[in-house]
mmCIF file of C-alpha atoms in Angstrom:
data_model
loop_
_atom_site.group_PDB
_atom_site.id
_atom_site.type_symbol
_atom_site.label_atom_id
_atom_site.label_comp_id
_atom_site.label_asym_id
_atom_site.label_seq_id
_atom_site.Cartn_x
_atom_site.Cartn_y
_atom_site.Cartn_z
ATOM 1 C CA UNK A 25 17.695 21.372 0.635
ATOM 2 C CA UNK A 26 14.669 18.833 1.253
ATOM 3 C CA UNK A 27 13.227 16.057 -0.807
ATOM 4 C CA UNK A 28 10.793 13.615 -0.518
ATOM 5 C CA UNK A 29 10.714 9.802 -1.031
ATOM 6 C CA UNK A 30 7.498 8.002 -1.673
ATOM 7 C CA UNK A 31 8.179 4.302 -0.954
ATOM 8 C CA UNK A 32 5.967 2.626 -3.019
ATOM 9 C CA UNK A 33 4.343 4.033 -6.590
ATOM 10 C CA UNK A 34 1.641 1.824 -6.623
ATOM 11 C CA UNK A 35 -0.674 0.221 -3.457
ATOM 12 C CA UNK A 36 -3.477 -1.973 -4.353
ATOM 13 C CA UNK A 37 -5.689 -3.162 -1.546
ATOM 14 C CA UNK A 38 -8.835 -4.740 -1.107
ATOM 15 C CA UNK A 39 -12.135 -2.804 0.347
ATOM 16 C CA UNK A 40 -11.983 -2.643 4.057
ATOM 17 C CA UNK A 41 -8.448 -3.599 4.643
ATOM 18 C CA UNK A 42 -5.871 -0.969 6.619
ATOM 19 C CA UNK A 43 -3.359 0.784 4.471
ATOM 20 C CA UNK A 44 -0.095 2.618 4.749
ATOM 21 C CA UNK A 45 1.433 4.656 2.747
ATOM 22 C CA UNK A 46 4.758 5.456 3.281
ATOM 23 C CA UNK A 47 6.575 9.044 3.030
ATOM 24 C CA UNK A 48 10.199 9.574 4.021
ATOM 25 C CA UNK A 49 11.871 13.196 3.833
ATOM 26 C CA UNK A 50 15.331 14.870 4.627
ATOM 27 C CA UNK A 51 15.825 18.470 5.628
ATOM 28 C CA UNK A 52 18.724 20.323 7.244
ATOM 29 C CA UNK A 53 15.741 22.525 9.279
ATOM 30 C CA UNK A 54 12.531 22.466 10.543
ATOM 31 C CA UNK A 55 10.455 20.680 8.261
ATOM 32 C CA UNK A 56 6.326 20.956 8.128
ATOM 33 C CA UNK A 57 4.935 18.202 6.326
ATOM 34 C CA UNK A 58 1.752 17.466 4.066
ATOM 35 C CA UNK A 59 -0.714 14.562 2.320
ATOM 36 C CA UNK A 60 -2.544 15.471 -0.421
ATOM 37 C CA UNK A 61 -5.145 13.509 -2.312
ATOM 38 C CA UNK A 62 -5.543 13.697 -6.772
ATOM 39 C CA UNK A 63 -8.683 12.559 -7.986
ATOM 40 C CA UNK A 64 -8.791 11.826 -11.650
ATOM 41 C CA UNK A 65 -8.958 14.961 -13.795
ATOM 42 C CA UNK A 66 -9.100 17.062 -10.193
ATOM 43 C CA UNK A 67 -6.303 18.720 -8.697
ATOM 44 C CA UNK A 68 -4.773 17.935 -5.194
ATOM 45 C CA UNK A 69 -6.275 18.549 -1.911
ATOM 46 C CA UNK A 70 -5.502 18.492 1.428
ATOM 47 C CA UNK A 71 -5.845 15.107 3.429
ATOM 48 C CA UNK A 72 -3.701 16.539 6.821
ATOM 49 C CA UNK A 73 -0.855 18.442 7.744
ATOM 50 C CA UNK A 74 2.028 18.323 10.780
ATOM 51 C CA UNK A 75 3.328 21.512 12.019
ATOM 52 C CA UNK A 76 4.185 20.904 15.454
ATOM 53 C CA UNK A 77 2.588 19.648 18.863
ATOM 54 C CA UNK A 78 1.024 15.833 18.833
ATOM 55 C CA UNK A 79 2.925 13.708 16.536
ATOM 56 C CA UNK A 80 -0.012 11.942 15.403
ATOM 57 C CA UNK A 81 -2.288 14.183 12.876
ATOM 58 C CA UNK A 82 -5.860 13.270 12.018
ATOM 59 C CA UNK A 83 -7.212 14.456 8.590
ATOM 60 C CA UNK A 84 -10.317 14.237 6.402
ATOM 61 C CA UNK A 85 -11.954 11.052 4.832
ATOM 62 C CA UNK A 86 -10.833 9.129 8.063
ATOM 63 C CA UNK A 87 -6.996 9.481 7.541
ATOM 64 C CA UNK A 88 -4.441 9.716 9.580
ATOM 65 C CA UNK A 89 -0.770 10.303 9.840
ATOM 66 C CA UNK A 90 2.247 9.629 12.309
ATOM 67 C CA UNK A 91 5.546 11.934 12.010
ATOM 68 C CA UNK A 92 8.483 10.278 13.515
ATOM 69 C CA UNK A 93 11.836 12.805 13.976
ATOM 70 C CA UNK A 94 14.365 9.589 14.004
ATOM 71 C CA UNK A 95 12.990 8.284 11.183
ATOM 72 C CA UNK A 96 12.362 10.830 9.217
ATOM 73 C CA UNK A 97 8.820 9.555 8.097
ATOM 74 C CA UNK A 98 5.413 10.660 7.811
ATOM 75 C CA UNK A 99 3.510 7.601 6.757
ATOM 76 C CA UNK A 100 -0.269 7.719 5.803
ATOM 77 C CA UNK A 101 -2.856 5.083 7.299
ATOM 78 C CA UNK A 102 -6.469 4.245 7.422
ATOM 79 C CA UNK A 103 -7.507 1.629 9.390
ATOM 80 C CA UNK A 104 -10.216 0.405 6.655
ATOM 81 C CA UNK A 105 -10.202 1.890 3.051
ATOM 82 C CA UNK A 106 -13.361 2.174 0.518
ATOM 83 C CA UNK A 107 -13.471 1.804 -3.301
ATOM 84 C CA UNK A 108 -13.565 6.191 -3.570
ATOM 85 C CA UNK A 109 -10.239 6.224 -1.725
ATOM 86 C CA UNK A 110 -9.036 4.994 -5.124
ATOM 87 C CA UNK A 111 -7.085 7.939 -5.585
ATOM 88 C CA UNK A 112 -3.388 9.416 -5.610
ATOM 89 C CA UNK A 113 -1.745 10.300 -3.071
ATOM 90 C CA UNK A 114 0.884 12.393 -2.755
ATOM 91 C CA UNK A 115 3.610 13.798 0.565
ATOM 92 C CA UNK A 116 5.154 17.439 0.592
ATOM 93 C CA UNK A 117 7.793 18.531 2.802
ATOM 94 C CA UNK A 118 7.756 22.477 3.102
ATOM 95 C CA UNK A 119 10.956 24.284 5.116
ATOM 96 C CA UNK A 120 9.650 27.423 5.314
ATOM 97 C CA UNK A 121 6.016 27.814 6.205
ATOM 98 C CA UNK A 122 5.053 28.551 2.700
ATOM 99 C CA UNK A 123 3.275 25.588 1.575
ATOM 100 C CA UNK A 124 3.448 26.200 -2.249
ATOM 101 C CA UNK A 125 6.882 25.711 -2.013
ATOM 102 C CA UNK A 126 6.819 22.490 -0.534
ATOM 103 C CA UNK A 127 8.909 19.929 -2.669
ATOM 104 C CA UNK A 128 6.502 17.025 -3.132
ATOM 105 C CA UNK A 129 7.125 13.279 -3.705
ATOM 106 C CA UNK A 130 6.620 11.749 -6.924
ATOM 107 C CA UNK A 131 3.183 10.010 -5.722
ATOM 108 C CA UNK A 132 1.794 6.728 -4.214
ATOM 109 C CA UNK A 133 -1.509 5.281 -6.434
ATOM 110 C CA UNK A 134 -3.705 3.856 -4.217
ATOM 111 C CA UNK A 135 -6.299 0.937 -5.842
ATOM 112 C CA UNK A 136 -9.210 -0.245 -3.599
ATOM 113 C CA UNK A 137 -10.814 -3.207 -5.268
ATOM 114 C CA UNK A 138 -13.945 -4.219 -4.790
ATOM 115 C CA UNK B 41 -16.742 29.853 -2.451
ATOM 116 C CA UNK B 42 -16.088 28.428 -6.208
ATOM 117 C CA UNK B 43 -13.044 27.363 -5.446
ATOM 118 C CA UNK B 44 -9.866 28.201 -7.493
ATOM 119 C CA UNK B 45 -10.838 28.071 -11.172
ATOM 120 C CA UNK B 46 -9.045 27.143 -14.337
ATOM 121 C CA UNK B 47 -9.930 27.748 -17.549
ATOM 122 C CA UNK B 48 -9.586 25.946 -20.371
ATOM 123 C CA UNK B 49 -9.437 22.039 -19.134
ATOM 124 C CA UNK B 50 -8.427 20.995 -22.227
ATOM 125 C CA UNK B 51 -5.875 22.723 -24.778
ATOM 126 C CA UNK B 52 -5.068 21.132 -28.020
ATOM 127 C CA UNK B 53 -2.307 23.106 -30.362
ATOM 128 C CA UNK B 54 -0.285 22.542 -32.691
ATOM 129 C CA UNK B 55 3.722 23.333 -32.082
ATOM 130 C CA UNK B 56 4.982 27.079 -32.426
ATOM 131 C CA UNK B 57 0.950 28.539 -31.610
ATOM 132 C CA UNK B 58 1.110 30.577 -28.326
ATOM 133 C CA UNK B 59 -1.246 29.289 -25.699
ATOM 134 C CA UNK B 60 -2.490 30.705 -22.716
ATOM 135 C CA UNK B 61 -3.653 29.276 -19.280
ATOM 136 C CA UNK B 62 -6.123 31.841 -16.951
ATOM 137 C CA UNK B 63 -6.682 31.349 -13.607
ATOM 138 C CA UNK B 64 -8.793 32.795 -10.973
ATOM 139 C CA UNK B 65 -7.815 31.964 -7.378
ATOM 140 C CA UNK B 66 -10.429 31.867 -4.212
ATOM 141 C CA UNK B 67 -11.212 35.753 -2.992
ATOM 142 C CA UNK B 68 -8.688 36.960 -0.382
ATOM 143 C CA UNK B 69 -6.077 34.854 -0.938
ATOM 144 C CA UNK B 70 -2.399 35.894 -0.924
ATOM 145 C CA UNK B 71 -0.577 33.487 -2.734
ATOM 146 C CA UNK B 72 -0.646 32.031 -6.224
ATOM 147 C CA UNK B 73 1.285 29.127 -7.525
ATOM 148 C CA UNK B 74 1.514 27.916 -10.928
ATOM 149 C CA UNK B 75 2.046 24.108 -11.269
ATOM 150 C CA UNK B 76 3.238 21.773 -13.874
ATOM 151 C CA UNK B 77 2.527 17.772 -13.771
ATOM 152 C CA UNK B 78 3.980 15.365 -15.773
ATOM 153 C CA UNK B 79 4.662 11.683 -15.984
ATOM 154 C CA UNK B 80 8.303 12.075 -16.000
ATOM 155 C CA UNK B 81 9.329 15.111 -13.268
ATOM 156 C CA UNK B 82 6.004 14.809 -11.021
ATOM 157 C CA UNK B 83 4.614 18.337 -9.852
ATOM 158 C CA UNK B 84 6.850 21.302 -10.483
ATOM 159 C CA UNK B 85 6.453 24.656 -9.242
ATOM 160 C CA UNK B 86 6.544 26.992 -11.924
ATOM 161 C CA UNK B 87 6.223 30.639 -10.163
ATOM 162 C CA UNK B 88 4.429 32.250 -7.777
ATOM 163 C CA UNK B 89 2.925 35.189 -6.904
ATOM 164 C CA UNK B 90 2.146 37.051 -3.591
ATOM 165 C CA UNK B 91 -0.004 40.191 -3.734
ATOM 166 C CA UNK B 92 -0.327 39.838 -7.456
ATOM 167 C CA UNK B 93 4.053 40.898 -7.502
ATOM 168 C CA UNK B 94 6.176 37.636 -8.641
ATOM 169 C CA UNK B 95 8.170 36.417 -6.105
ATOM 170 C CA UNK B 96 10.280 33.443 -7.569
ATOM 171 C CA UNK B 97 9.804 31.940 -11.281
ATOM 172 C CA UNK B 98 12.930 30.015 -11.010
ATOM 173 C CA UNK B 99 11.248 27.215 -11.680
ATOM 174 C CA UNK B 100 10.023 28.576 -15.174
ATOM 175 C CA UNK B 101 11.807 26.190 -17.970
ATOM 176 C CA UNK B 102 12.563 28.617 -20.398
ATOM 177 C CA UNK B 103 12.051 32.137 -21.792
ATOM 178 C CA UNK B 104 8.907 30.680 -23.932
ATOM 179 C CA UNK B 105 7.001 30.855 -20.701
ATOM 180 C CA UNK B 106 5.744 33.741 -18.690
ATOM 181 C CA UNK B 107 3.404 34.647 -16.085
ATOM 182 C CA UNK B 108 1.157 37.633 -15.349
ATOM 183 C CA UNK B 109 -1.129 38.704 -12.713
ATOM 184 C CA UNK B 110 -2.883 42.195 -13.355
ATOM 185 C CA UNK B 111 -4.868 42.225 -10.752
ATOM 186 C CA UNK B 112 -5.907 40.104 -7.524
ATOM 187 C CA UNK B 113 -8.375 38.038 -9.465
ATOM 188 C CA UNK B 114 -6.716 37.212 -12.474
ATOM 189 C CA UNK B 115 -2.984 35.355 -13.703
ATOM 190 C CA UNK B 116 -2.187 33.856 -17.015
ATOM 191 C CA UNK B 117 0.517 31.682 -17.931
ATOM 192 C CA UNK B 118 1.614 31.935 -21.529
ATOM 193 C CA UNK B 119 3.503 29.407 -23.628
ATOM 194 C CA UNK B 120 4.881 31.134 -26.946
ATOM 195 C CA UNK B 121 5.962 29.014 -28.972
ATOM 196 C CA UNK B 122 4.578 26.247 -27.615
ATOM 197 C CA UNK B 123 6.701 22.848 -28.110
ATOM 198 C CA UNK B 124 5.291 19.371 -27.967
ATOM 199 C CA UNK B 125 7.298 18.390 -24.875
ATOM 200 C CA UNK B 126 5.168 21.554 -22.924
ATOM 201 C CA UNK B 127 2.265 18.788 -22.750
ATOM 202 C CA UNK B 128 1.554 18.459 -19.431
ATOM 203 C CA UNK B 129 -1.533 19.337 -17.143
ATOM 204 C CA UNK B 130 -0.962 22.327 -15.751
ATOM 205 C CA UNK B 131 -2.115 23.470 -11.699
ATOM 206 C CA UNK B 132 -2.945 26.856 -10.315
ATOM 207 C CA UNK B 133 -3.373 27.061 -6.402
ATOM 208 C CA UNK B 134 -3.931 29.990 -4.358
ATOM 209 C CA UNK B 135 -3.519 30.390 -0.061
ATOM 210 C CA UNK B 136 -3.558 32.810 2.444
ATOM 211 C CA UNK B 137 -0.067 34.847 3.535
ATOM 212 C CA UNK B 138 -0.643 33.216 7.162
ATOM 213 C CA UNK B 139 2.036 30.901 8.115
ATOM 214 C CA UNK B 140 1.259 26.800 6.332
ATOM 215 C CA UNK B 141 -2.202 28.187 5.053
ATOM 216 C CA UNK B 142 -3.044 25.168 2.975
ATOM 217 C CA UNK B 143 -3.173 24.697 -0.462
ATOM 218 C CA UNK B 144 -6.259 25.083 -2.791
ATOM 219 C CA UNK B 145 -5.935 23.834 -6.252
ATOM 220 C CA UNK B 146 -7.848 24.082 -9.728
ATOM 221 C CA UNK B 147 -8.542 21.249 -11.643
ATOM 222 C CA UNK B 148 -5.699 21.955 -13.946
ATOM 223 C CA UNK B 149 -5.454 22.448 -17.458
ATOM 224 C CA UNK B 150 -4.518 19.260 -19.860
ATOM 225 C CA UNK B 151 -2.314 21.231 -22.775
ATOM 226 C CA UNK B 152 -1.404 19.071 -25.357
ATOM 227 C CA UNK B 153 0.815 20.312 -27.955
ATOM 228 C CA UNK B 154 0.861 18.602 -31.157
#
């Protein structure tokens, strides 16, 4: 089984400061992992994925994320964050290749103020 | 490429009225996922399909709700009867068969039921 624990529910920051947003996940196999952004009133899109290869994934809207085995984490950082990155975010952890059946965490909100 | 589309966004009803959800995924794809959101239990996957033939609706709560996809262009889901604690904002997402295609998501479908 797999699951997915989003550290924190709520993240404010102020424009232009770094964030992280943390992810941690347990599964018995192989595990490919995803960040997805909501909008208000939109549904979720992909920020970035792992599969395999270079541990450190770059993904749209200057994000990035670092998957770490030992730890079992796949944070979610930007080195300097704008007021439309106001948004939620949210990790998946998919067993399987079949990314609709990724189990997803429960969601970080991320507030940029001004 | 319009993207996957939802229709309505907005569902008001009163309990014990059958509702129904329509989605159109993105051309070509393989894959379609029907999604639940709600405060309390996050983003559930309802069913999915994969060449229009469903695959795994364990995650459908109870006999009031079913799924259909006629064709390669079309799925409903159907509420009957519909109970206030169905409120939720319900996702449809569609991918490609190849291994960790990514996601694509509607922009849901806020069903209130009254």
């Amino acid at each position: 089984a797999q699951s997915v624990t989003q550290l924190d529910s709520q993240v404010p920051v102020f424009e232009e400061a770094p964030v992280e947003l943390r992810c941690n996940y347990s599964s018995s196999v192989s595990v490919y992992l995803f960040w997805y952004v909501q909008y208000p009133n939109q549904g979720l899109q992909l920020l970035l994925k792992y599969l395999s290869g270079s541990t450190l994934v770059k993904g749209i809207n200057g994000f990035e994320a670092e998957f770490n085995k030992s730890q079992t984490s796949f944070h979610l950082r930007k080195p300097s964050v704008h007021i439309s990155d106001t948004a939620e975010y949210f990790c998946a952890v998919s067993d399987d290749g079949n990314a609709g059946k990724s189990t997803f965490g429960d969601g970080t909100t991320l507030t940029v103020k001004p | 490429d319009a993207g996957v589309i939802q229709s309505p966004r907005h569902e008001v009803t009163e309990m014990g009225q059958e509702v129904t959800l329509r989605c159109k995924p993105i051309s070509g794809h393989d894959y379609l996922f029907w999604y639940r959101q709600t405060m309390m239990r996050g983003l559930e996957l309802l069913i999915y399909f994969n060449n229009n033939v469903p695959i795994d609706d364990s995650g459908m709560p109870e006999d009031r709700f079913s799924a259909k996809m006629p064709n390669a262009s079309f799925s409903t889901l159907k509420i009957q009867p519909s109970e206030p604690r169905d409120s939720a904002v319900y996702f449809c997402a569609s991918s490609l068969a190849k291994r960790n295609s990514p996601l694509h998501f509607g922009n849901g479908t806020r069903l209130t039921v009254t």
